[in-house]
Amino acid sequence: MNKMGEWRRSHYSGQLSSENQDEEVTIAGWVHEIRDLGGVMFLVVRDREGEIQITLPDSKVSDNLSQKASNLNKESVVMVRGIVKEDERAPGGFEIIPEQIKVLSQAKTPLPFEVSGNVNTDLSTRLNSRFLDLRRSEIASIFKVRNTVLTKVREFLETDGFIEINTPKMVATATEGGTDLFPISYFEREAFLNQSPQLFKQMMMSSGLDKVYEIGPIFRAEEHDTHRHLNESISIDIESAFADHNDVMEILEEMIAYIIEGVKKECKKELKEIDSKVEEPELPLKRLRYEEAIEIANQKDIDVLWGEDLSTPAEKAIGEEIGDYYFIVDWPSEIKPFYAQPKDENSDLSKAFDLMHPEFEISSGAQRVHNIELLKERMIQQGLDPNDFDFYLDAFEYGMPPHAGWGLGAERLIMAITSQSNIREVILFPRDRKRLIP
Ligand code: AMO
């Protein structure tokens, strides 16, 4: 094995141009393919940006070097120093005639699965060796898009005056109902992994920070094993003071449009590679009342009674009818969390909303109750003990402005943008009912 020593990469594969003709360059990457045609050997080296052909004609390179190349296993890590030659036949239009090759790490054989050529491996095997899976450019593309999505979220919210916060993930109480909590031991007490930054972001509305956002993990001990659920997910949360549900719905739809526009502009190559069908939505998005939504489902023979949440088949049926992102508004208060503001004093409807992709929910939010008496009443109605929420209710005692916000599942959004049907494809190391390693 060789040492890297003073060698450093001078170019990624995609950075070579006619200007580099006859220049000496140093590339670094993984051995993607080895072909010995007798008289000439080809190595294809892959890096983050693509592939580059290393050509070893017997007439131009030493026996030593040819020997070294032929001893390589696929997926070994190499650095190659050599001269760039333009050649139409080479992938990318350039080849390198090597002067020296350093083998930095020889890969074991056989590989858990093939990285080059037609890969037909099941998801579970791929996830077990995720590091190897990501060497396939179509898989890496998903994560490059993911990076752009989260960058665009930050750009959009920062430009709109939101301040990024970080809230605790080890907590003493539930926020989104008590059944799907992961308990942990916290010294001599029981604690939980937080399901949502809900209570903390609302408390920040009483702090004067006005507009806050967080991009962080949420933990849900949901038992169901579906293509849309994770037990650990990244949530994009905002909360805005002196705002109502309509204000934050506008922020949400504009942000989604901004993200999709940005991804389409900056990730052309990646979207093509993963065959994404993403389209910018037309704003304003449709606001469908809950009552209308269940009517559509019922017309399509999917029974939903007033006051019931929407089942997956109901969401699909409504989504097919609408065909684009849409909001569902005017939800019955009884199926929305205690913190959702009732529409009017005597209404059984709330100022809560869901943002739907045609196939699944991607966000939910609401204008919140900011009157402490009503908040306590709503807790009791939902079987919660206000005494368990003292720390939260305190923030409502000393000047709490009206406020509203939402939580958006990062993986659900990225799934939609990358046209993936399984949420596990868009998170590096999914946590689900069966998977805790790696
Ligand atoms: P909710 O529970 O609807 O609302 O969650 C908000 C969004 O988070 C995503 N999400 C999930 N994604 C993958 N796997 C899961 N198990 C999972 N659970 C939730 C979804 C969902 O729309 N506190 C409120 C938000 C608010 O009102 O501000 C909340 O957590 O995309």
Short mmCIF file of C-alpha atoms and ligand atoms in Angstrom, two decimals:
data_model
loop_
_atom_site.label_atom_id
_atom_site.label_comp_id
_atom_site.label_asym_id
_atom_site.label_seq_id
_atom_site.Cartn_x
_atom_site.Cartn_y
_atom_site.Cartn_z
CA MET A 1 0.00 0.00 0.00
CA ASN A 2 1.24 3.50 -0.79
CA LYS A 3 1.14 6.60 1.39
CA MET A 4 -0.63 9.71 0.16
CA GLY A 5 2.38 11.84 1.29
CA GLU A 6 2.38 15.26 -0.33
CA TRP A 7 0.03 14.30 -3.15
CA ARG A 8 -3.28 16.18 -3.34
CA ARG A 9 -6.09 16.04 -5.88
CA SER A 10 -5.62 18.77 -8.51
CA HIS A 11 -8.92 18.17 -10.35
CA TYR A 12 -12.21 16.38 -9.98
CA SER A 13 -13.11 14.34 -13.06
CA GLY A 14 -15.70 16.89 -14.16
CA GLN A 15 -13.22 19.77 -13.98
CA LEU A 16 -11.01 18.72 -16.89
CA SER A 17 -11.26 20.85 -20.03
CA SER A 18 -9.34 21.40 -23.27
CA GLU A 19 -7.15 23.83 -21.34
CA ASN A 20 -5.70 20.87 -19.47
CA GLN A 21 -4.50 19.16 -22.66
CA ASP A 22 -0.98 17.75 -22.08
CA GLU A 23 -0.98 19.06 -18.51
CA GLU A 24 0.00 16.92 -15.54
CA VAL A 25 -2.91 16.41 -13.12
CA THR A 26 -3.56 14.39 -9.99
CA ILE A 27 -6.92 12.71 -9.58
CA ALA A 28 -8.22 10.70 -6.65
CA GLY A 29 -11.05 8.24 -6.30
CA TRP A 30 -12.30 4.68 -6.45
CA VAL A 31 -11.57 2.09 -9.15
CA HIS A 32 -14.87 1.79 -10.96
CA GLU A 33 -13.84 -0.56 -13.74
CA ILE A 34 -10.77 -2.42 -14.94
CA ARG A 35 -10.54 -3.64 -18.53
CA ASP A 36 -7.52 -5.36 -20.02
CA LEU A 37 -7.76 -5.48 -23.80
CA GLY A 38 -4.25 -6.95 -24.31
CA GLY A 39 -1.81 -4.27 -25.31
CA VAL A 40 -3.81 -1.62 -23.56
CA MET A 41 -5.48 -1.52 -20.18
CA PHE A 42 -8.21 0.86 -19.04
CA LEU A 43 -8.97 1.89 -15.47
CA VAL A 44 -12.04 3.96 -14.83
CA VAL A 45 -11.63 6.03 -11.67
CA ARG A 46 -14.73 7.49 -10.08
CA ASP A 47 -14.89 10.56 -7.84
CA ARG A 48 -17.75 12.71 -6.51
CA GLU A 49 -18.21 14.49 -9.82
CA GLY A 50 -18.08 11.58 -12.25
CA GLU A 51 -15.68 9.18 -13.90
CA ILE A 52 -12.38 9.52 -15.71
CA GLN A 53 -10.58 7.00 -17.88
CA ILE A 54 -6.96 6.11 -17.17
CA THR A 55 -5.41 4.57 -20.27
CA LEU A 56 -2.34 2.35 -19.97
CA PRO A 57 -0.98 1.41 -23.42
CA ASP A 58 1.85 -1.14 -23.10
CA SER A 59 3.90 1.08 -25.42
CA LYS A 60 3.64 4.16 -23.20
CA VAL A 61 3.70 2.97 -19.59
CA SER A 62 6.21 0.86 -17.67
CA ASP A 63 5.64 -2.83 -16.97
CA ASN A 64 5.71 -1.96 -13.32
CA LEU A 65 2.79 0.42 -13.64
CA SER A 66 0.76 -2.00 -15.78
CA GLN A 67 1.41 -4.71 -13.20
CA LYS A 68 0.26 -2.43 -10.39
CA ALA A 69 -2.95 -1.58 -12.25
CA SER A 70 -3.74 -5.19 -13.03
CA ASN A 71 -3.39 -6.14 -9.36
CA LEU A 72 -6.10 -3.67 -8.34
CA ASN A 73 -9.50 -4.80 -7.11
CA LYS A 74 -12.60 -2.85 -8.05
CA GLU A 75 -13.52 -0.10 -5.54
CA SER A 76 -9.95 0.27 -4.27
CA VAL A 77 -8.87 3.83 -3.52
CA VAL A 78 -6.20 5.26 -5.79
CA MET A 79 -4.51 8.50 -6.72
CA VAL A 80 -3.28 8.85 -10.26
CA ARG A 81 -0.79 11.38 -11.55
CA GLY A 82 -0.54 11.65 -15.30
CA ILE A 83 -0.95 13.62 -18.51
CA VAL A 84 -4.36 14.71 -19.83
CA LYS A 85 -5.23 13.81 -23.42
CA GLU A 86 -8.41 14.82 -25.15
CA ASP A 87 -10.09 11.73 -26.62
CA GLU A 88 -13.64 11.58 -27.91
CA ARG A 89 -13.88 7.86 -27.18
CA ALA A 90 -13.25 8.33 -23.43
CA PRO A 91 -16.22 8.98 -21.13
CA GLY A 92 -16.20 12.73 -20.47
CA GLY A 93 -13.96 13.32 -23.51
CA PHE A 94 -10.60 13.05 -21.70
CA GLU A 95 -8.22 10.33 -20.67
CA ILE A 96 -5.14 10.34 -18.49
CA ILE A 97 -1.92 8.57 -19.44
CA PRO A 98 -0.54 7.76 -15.98
CA GLU A 99 2.99 8.41 -14.79
CA GLN A 100 2.41 7.10 -11.28
CA ILE A 101 -0.41 5.36 -9.44
CA LYS A 102 -0.70 5.24 -5.66
CA VAL A 103 -2.86 2.50 -4.16
CA LEU A 104 -4.11 3.98 -0.89
CA SER A 105 -6.57 1.28 0.09
CA GLN A 106 -7.19 -2.07 -1.59
CA ALA A 107 -10.86 -3.15 -1.50
CA LYS A 108 -11.73 -6.63 -0.28
CA THR A 109 -13.42 -9.06 -2.69
CA PRO A 110 -16.17 -9.91 -3.26
CA LEU A 111 -18.02 -6.62 -2.67
CA PRO A 112 -21.32 -6.78 -0.72
CA PHE A 113 -22.87 -5.76 -4.06
CA GLU A 114 -21.70 -4.37 -7.38
CA VAL A 115 -21.37 -0.60 -7.68
CA SER A 116 -20.83 -0.35 -11.42
CA GLY A 117 -23.03 -1.70 -14.18
CA ASN A 118 -26.57 -2.89 -13.64
CA VAL A 119 -27.17 -3.00 -9.92
CA ASN A 120 -30.10 -5.08 -8.82
CA THR A 121 -29.85 -5.14 -5.05
CA ASP A 122 -32.69 -4.93 -2.55
CA LEU A 123 -33.01 -1.85 -0.35
CA SER A 124 -32.17 -3.65 2.86
CA THR A 125 -28.84 -4.95 1.51
CA ARG A 126 -28.06 -1.49 0.16
CA LEU A 127 -28.82 0.16 3.51
CA ASN A 128 -26.63 -2.35 5.34
CA SER A 129 -23.68 -1.02 3.32
CA ARG A 130 -24.91 2.53 2.80
CA PHE A 131 -21.34 3.81 2.29
CA LEU A 132 -21.07 1.57 -0.76
CA ASP A 133 -24.59 2.38 -1.96
CA LEU A 134 -23.69 6.08 -2.05
CA ARG A 135 -20.84 5.36 -4.45
CA ARG A 136 -23.53 4.97 -7.14
CA SER A 137 -24.05 8.40 -8.60
CA GLU A 138 -27.85 8.10 -8.80
CA ILE A 139 -27.93 7.50 -5.04
CA ALA A 140 -25.45 10.30 -4.30
CA SER A 141 -27.66 12.56 -6.46
CA ILE A 142 -30.55 12.19 -4.00
CA PHE A 143 -28.33 13.48 -1.22
CA LYS A 144 -26.99 16.34 -3.32
CA VAL A 145 -30.62 17.38 -3.91
CA ARG A 146 -31.29 16.98 -0.19
CA ASN A 147 -28.42 19.35 0.55
CA THR A 148 -29.81 21.93 -1.89
CA VAL A 149 -33.32 21.63 -0.41
CA LEU A 150 -32.07 22.35 3.11
CA THR A 151 -29.85 25.19 1.85
CA LYS A 152 -32.86 26.74 0.10
CA VAL A 153 -34.95 26.43 3.27
CA ARG A 154 -32.34 28.39 5.19
CA GLU A 155 -31.94 30.97 2.42
CA PHE A 156 -35.68 31.55 2.22
CA LEU A 157 -36.32 31.79 5.95
CA GLU A 158 -33.25 33.90 6.72
CA THR A 159 -34.22 36.34 3.95
CA ASP A 160 -37.68 36.52 5.50
CA GLY A 161 -36.22 37.49 8.89
CA PHE A 162 -36.42 34.13 10.69
CA ILE A 163 -33.85 33.35 13.39
CA GLU A 164 -32.52 29.78 13.66
CA ILE A 165 -32.91 28.17 17.07
CA ASN A 166 -32.03 24.79 18.59
CA THR A 167 -34.27 23.23 21.20
CA PRO A 168 -33.73 20.19 23.48
CA LYS A 169 -34.36 16.71 22.20
CA MET A 170 -34.47 15.12 25.68
CA VAL A 171 -37.70 16.22 27.34
CA ALA A 172 -40.03 15.42 30.22
CA THR A 173 -43.42 15.66 28.44
CA ALA A 174 -45.18 14.69 25.22
CA THR A 175 -46.32 17.29 22.72
CA GLU A 176 -48.09 15.38 20.00
CA GLY A 177 -49.95 12.83 22.15
CA GLY A 178 -48.43 10.36 24.54
CA THR A 179 -48.64 7.05 22.70
CA ASP A 180 -45.75 7.34 20.29
CA LEU A 181 -42.98 8.42 22.66
CA PHE A 182 -39.56 6.83 23.03
CA PRO A 183 -38.72 6.65 26.73
CA ILE A 184 -35.11 7.09 27.81
CA SER A 185 -33.51 6.99 31.24
CA TYR A 186 -32.34 10.40 32.39
CA PHE A 187 -30.31 9.77 35.57
CA GLU A 188 -32.93 8.82 38.18
CA ARG A 189 -35.89 10.12 36.12
CA GLU A 190 -37.80 8.97 33.08
CA ALA A 191 -37.52 11.20 30.05
CA PHE A 192 -38.42 11.01 26.37
CA LEU A 193 -36.99 11.80 22.97
CA ASN A 194 -38.86 14.84 21.71
CA GLN A 195 -41.60 14.33 19.12
CA SER A 196 -41.59 17.97 18.00
CA PRO A 197 -40.06 21.32 19.04
CA GLN A 198 -43.68 22.54 19.33
CA LEU A 199 -43.72 23.72 22.96
CA PHE A 200 -40.28 25.33 22.79
CA LYS A 201 -40.87 27.21 19.55
CA GLN A 202 -44.16 28.52 20.95
CA MET A 203 -42.41 29.64 24.15
CA MET A 204 -40.02 31.63 21.95
CA MET A 205 -43.01 33.70 20.81
CA SER A 206 -43.14 35.14 24.31
CA SER A 207 -39.41 35.95 24.16
CA GLY A 208 -39.61 38.68 21.55
CA LEU A 209 -37.56 36.81 18.93
CA ASP A 210 -40.73 37.05 16.79
CA LYS A 211 -39.85 34.67 13.96
CA VAL A 212 -37.92 31.48 14.66
CA TYR A 213 -37.11 28.28 12.80
CA GLU A 214 -35.45 25.00 13.60
CA ILE A 215 -34.18 22.17 11.41
CA GLY A 216 -33.72 19.24 13.72
CA PRO A 217 -34.58 15.63 14.52
CA ILE A 218 -37.97 14.51 15.78
CA PHE A 219 -38.60 11.06 17.24
CA ARG A 220 -41.84 9.13 16.85
CA ALA A 221 -42.31 5.65 18.27
CA GLU A 222 -44.93 4.88 15.61
CA GLU A 223 -45.33 1.15 15.19
CA HIS A 224 -46.39 1.22 11.55
CA ASP A 225 -43.85 0.19 9.01
CA THR A 226 -44.77 2.17 5.90
CA HIS A 227 -43.06 3.85 2.96
CA ARG A 228 -43.80 7.27 4.47
CA HIS A 229 -42.91 6.86 8.14
CA LEU A 230 -39.60 7.02 9.97
CA ASN A 231 -39.00 6.76 13.69
CA GLU A 232 -36.37 9.48 13.47
CA SER A 233 -36.92 12.23 10.97
CA ILE A 234 -35.78 15.80 10.32
CA SER A 235 -38.43 18.41 10.87
CA ILE A 236 -38.35 21.95 9.52
CA ASP A 237 -40.30 24.03 12.02
CA ILE A 238 -41.25 27.68 12.08
CA GLU A 239 -43.17 29.86 14.51
CA SER A 240 -44.13 33.47 13.87
CA ALA A 241 -45.54 36.04 16.30
CA PHE A 242 -48.26 38.55 15.40
CA ALA A 243 -49.34 36.20 12.63
CA ASP A 244 -52.32 33.97 11.91
CA HIS A 245 -52.72 30.66 10.11
CA ASN A 246 -53.19 32.36 6.72
CA ASP A 247 -49.90 34.25 7.08
CA VAL A 248 -47.88 31.11 7.77
CA MET A 249 -49.64 29.14 5.03
CA GLU A 250 -48.44 31.80 2.59
CA ILE A 251 -44.89 31.49 3.93
CA LEU A 252 -45.09 27.72 3.50
CA GLU A 253 -46.32 27.71 -0.09
CA GLU A 254 -43.86 30.41 -1.13
CA MET A 255 -41.02 28.50 0.50
CA ILE A 256 -41.96 25.25 -1.29
CA ALA A 257 -42.08 27.08 -4.63
CA TYR A 258 -38.72 28.76 -3.88
CA ILE A 259 -37.10 25.42 -3.01
CA ILE A 260 -38.39 23.66 -6.13
CA GLU A 261 -37.34 26.55 -8.37
CA GLY A 262 -33.86 26.51 -6.80
CA VAL A 263 -33.46 22.75 -7.04
CA LYS A 264 -34.57 22.75 -10.69
CA LYS A 265 -32.01 25.42 -11.44
CA GLU A 266 -29.08 24.09 -9.40
CA CYS A 267 -29.55 20.31 -9.58
CA LYS A 268 -30.34 19.72 -13.27
CA LYS A 269 -27.88 16.85 -13.59
CA GLU A 270 -29.02 15.17 -10.38
CA LEU A 271 -32.76 15.46 -11.15
CA LYS A 272 -32.18 13.96 -14.58
CA GLU A 273 -30.18 11.11 -13.14
CA ILE A 274 -32.91 10.15 -10.67
CA ASP A 275 -35.66 10.79 -13.21
CA SER A 276 -37.43 13.27 -10.96
CA LYS A 277 -40.75 14.58 -12.25
CA VAL A 278 -40.82 17.58 -9.91
CA GLU A 279 -42.74 20.64 -11.13
CA GLU A 280 -43.10 24.04 -9.55
CA PRO A 281 -46.57 24.33 -8.02
CA GLU A 282 -48.86 27.11 -9.13
CA LEU A 283 -49.52 29.59 -6.32
CA PRO A 284 -51.71 30.19 -4.44
CA LEU A 285 -52.27 26.52 -3.67
CA LYS A 286 -55.82 25.30 -3.38
CA ARG A 287 -57.36 25.61 0.09
CA LEU A 288 -59.70 22.65 0.44
CA ARG A 289 -62.01 22.63 3.45
CA TYR A 290 -61.94 19.44 5.54
CA GLU A 291 -65.64 18.98 4.77
CA GLU A 292 -64.95 19.13 1.01
CA ALA A 293 -62.00 16.76 1.39
CA ILE A 294 -64.06 14.02 3.07
CA GLU A 295 -66.80 14.54 0.49
CA ILE A 296 -64.31 13.79 -2.32
CA ALA A 297 -63.14 10.67 -0.47
CA ASN A 298 -66.71 9.52 0.16
CA GLN A 299 -67.60 10.06 -3.52
CA LYS A 300 -64.73 7.74 -4.36
CA ASP A 301 -66.16 5.07 -2.04
CA ILE A 302 -63.65 5.66 0.75
CA ASP A 303 -65.64 6.11 3.93
CA VAL A 304 -64.60 8.97 6.17
CA LEU A 305 -66.98 10.20 8.85
CA TRP A 306 -66.93 13.83 9.95
CA GLY A 307 -64.49 14.07 12.85
CA GLU A 308 -62.21 11.29 11.63
CA ASP A 309 -58.66 11.77 10.45
CA LEU A 310 -57.94 10.99 6.79
CA SER A 311 -56.72 7.46 6.10
CA THR A 312 -53.96 6.79 3.57
CA PRO A 313 -56.47 5.66 0.88
CA ALA A 314 -58.53 8.81 1.55
CA GLU A 315 -55.42 11.02 1.16
CA LYS A 316 -54.58 9.23 -2.10
CA ALA A 317 -58.12 9.58 -3.48
CA ILE A 318 -58.27 13.30 -2.70
CA GLY A 319 -54.75 13.83 -4.05
CA GLU A 320 -55.65 12.16 -7.34
CA GLU A 321 -58.57 14.53 -7.70
CA ILE A 322 -56.53 17.69 -6.96
CA GLY A 323 -53.29 16.61 -8.68
CA ASP A 324 -50.95 19.21 -7.13
CA TYR A 325 -49.90 20.34 -3.66
CA TYR A 326 -52.94 21.62 -1.72
CA PHE A 327 -53.95 22.69 1.77
CA ILE A 328 -56.69 21.12 3.85
CA VAL A 329 -58.14 23.77 6.18
CA ASP A 330 -61.01 24.04 8.66
CA TRP A 331 -60.21 20.84 10.52
CA PRO A 332 -62.44 19.79 13.42
CA SER A 333 -60.74 20.88 16.67
CA GLU A 334 -61.25 17.46 18.23
CA ILE A 335 -58.74 15.80 15.85
CA LYS A 336 -56.14 18.56 16.05
CA PRO A 337 -53.74 19.13 18.97
CA PHE A 338 -54.70 21.21 22.01
CA TYR A 339 -52.61 24.16 20.84
CA ALA A 340 -54.64 24.73 17.62
CA GLN A 341 -56.80 27.85 17.84
CA PRO A 342 -60.57 27.31 17.40
CA LYS A 343 -61.93 29.17 14.37
CA ASP A 344 -64.54 31.14 16.30
CA GLU A 345 -65.65 31.09 19.87
CA ASN A 346 -68.44 28.58 19.35
CA SER A 347 -67.04 26.73 16.38
CA ASP A 348 -65.99 23.13 16.43
CA LEU A 349 -63.55 23.95 13.64
CA SER A 350 -59.93 25.03 14.13
CA LYS A 351 -57.37 27.26 12.47
CA ALA A 352 -55.24 24.20 11.78
CA PHE A 353 -54.13 23.16 8.30
CA ASP A 354 -52.28 20.37 6.55
CA LEU A 355 -50.19 20.78 3.42
CA MET A 356 -50.67 17.80 1.16
CA HIS A 357 -48.64 16.39 -1.69
CA PRO A 358 -50.95 14.36 -3.98
CA GLU A 359 -49.75 11.18 -2.27
CA PHE A 360 -49.12 12.13 1.37
CA GLU A 361 -49.14 14.86 4.01
CA ILE A 362 -45.96 16.90 4.11
CA SER A 363 -46.69 19.56 6.71
CA SER A 364 -49.16 20.58 9.35
CA GLY A 365 -49.59 23.77 11.30
CA ALA A 366 -52.02 26.18 12.86
CA GLN A 367 -52.65 29.48 14.45
CA ARG A 368 -52.13 28.69 18.13
CA VAL A 369 -54.17 29.37 21.22
CA HIS A 370 -52.42 32.24 23.02
CA ASN A 371 -55.01 32.80 25.72
CA ILE A 372 -53.90 30.79 28.74
CA GLU A 373 -57.39 30.03 30.05
CA LEU A 374 -58.52 28.64 26.70
CA LEU A 375 -55.26 26.73 26.39
CA LYS A 376 -55.81 24.99 29.75
CA GLU A 377 -59.40 24.24 28.75
CA ARG A 378 -58.25 22.66 25.48
CA MET A 379 -55.68 20.54 27.36
CA ILE A 380 -58.34 19.23 29.73
CA GLN A 381 -60.71 18.51 26.79
CA GLN A 382 -57.96 16.39 25.27
CA GLY A 383 -57.31 14.49 28.50
CA LEU A 384 -54.08 16.30 29.39
CA ASP A 385 -53.20 17.69 32.82
CA PRO A 386 -52.20 21.38 32.60
CA ASN A 387 -49.99 20.84 35.70
CA ASP A 388 -47.66 18.75 33.52
CA PHE A 389 -47.13 21.79 31.29
CA ASP A 390 -46.25 24.47 33.86
CA PHE A 391 -43.00 25.42 32.13
CA TYR A 392 -44.90 25.97 28.87
CA LEU A 393 -47.93 27.71 30.35
CA ASP A 394 -45.64 30.12 32.22
CA ALA A 395 -44.71 31.67 28.88
CA PHE A 396 -48.39 32.54 28.36
CA GLU A 397 -48.76 34.30 31.73
CA TYR A 398 -46.55 37.31 31.10
CA GLY A 399 -47.38 38.62 27.65
CA MET A 400 -47.85 36.16 24.77
CA PRO A 401 -48.62 37.58 21.33
CA PRO A 402 -50.94 35.81 18.85
CA HIS A 403 -48.82 33.39 16.84
CA ALA A 404 -48.85 30.64 14.25
CA GLY A 405 -46.46 28.11 12.73
CA TRP A 406 -45.94 24.79 11.05
CA GLY A 407 -43.78 21.69 10.97
CA LEU A 408 -42.65 20.28 7.63
CA GLY A 409 -41.18 16.78 7.32
CA ALA A 410 -37.85 17.22 5.50
CA GLU A 411 -37.83 13.63 4.24
CA ARG A 412 -41.42 13.85 2.98
CA LEU A 413 -40.56 17.01 1.06
CA ILE A 414 -37.35 15.52 -0.35
CA MET A 415 -39.24 12.34 -1.30
CA ALA A 416 -41.67 14.48 -3.27
CA ILE A 417 -38.93 16.49 -4.98
CA THR A 418 -36.82 13.45 -5.88
CA SER A 419 -39.87 11.34 -6.92
CA GLN A 420 -38.95 8.52 -4.53
CA SER A 421 -41.68 6.16 -3.39
CA ASN A 422 -39.91 4.98 -0.22
CA ILE A 423 -38.90 7.53 2.43
CA ARG A 424 -35.84 5.39 3.35
CA GLU A 425 -34.25 6.38 0.02
CA VAL A 426 -33.84 10.00 1.10
CA ILE A 427 -32.29 9.59 4.56
CA LEU A 428 -28.77 8.22 5.03
CA PHE A 429 -29.40 5.83 7.90
CA PRO A 430 -33.14 5.27 8.31
CA ARG A 431 -34.58 4.40 11.68
CA ASP A 432 -37.67 2.25 11.29
CA ARG A 433 -39.46 -0.56 13.12
CA LYS A 434 -36.72 -3.05 12.22
CA ARG A 435 -33.67 -0.92 11.59
CA LEU A 436 -31.40 0.55 14.26
CA ILE A 437 -28.05 -0.39 12.68
CA PRO A 438 -26.12 1.14 10.94
P1 AMO B 1 -47.10 16.64 12.73
O1 AMO B 1 -47.14 15.61 13.79
O2 AMO B 1 -48.21 16.63 11.71
O3 AMO B 1 -47.14 18.11 13.36
O4 AMO B 1 -45.71 16.56 11.98
C1 AMO B 1 -45.34 17.54 11.02
C2 AMO B 1 -44.77 16.89 9.78
O5 AMO B 1 -43.65 16.08 10.12
C3 AMO B 1 -43.58 14.96 9.26
N1 AMO B 1 -43.64 13.73 10.06
C4 AMO B 1 -43.03 12.58 9.72
N2 AMO B 1 -42.25 12.25 8.67
C5 AMO B 1 -41.77 10.99 8.61
N3 AMO B 1 -42.03 10.04 9.52
C6 AMO B 1 -42.81 10.32 10.61
N4 AMO B 1 -43.05 9.37 11.51
C7 AMO B 1 -43.35 11.64 10.73
N5 AMO B 1 -44.13 12.27 11.64
C8 AMO B 1 -44.30 13.52 11.21
C9 AMO B 1 -44.77 15.04 8.32
C10 AMO B 1 -45.72 15.94 9.09
O6 AMO B 1 -46.60 16.62 8.20
N6 AMO B 1 -46.05 20.23 16.07
C11 AMO B 1 -46.72 19.96 14.81
C12 AMO B 1 -46.32 20.96 13.75
C13 AMO B 1 -46.84 22.36 14.01
O7 AMO B 1 -48.06 22.51 14.25
O8 AMO B 1 -46.04 23.30 13.95
C14 AMO B 1 -46.36 18.55 14.37
O9 AMO B 1 -45.42 17.95 14.80
O10 AMO B 1 -44.34 15.66 7.13
#
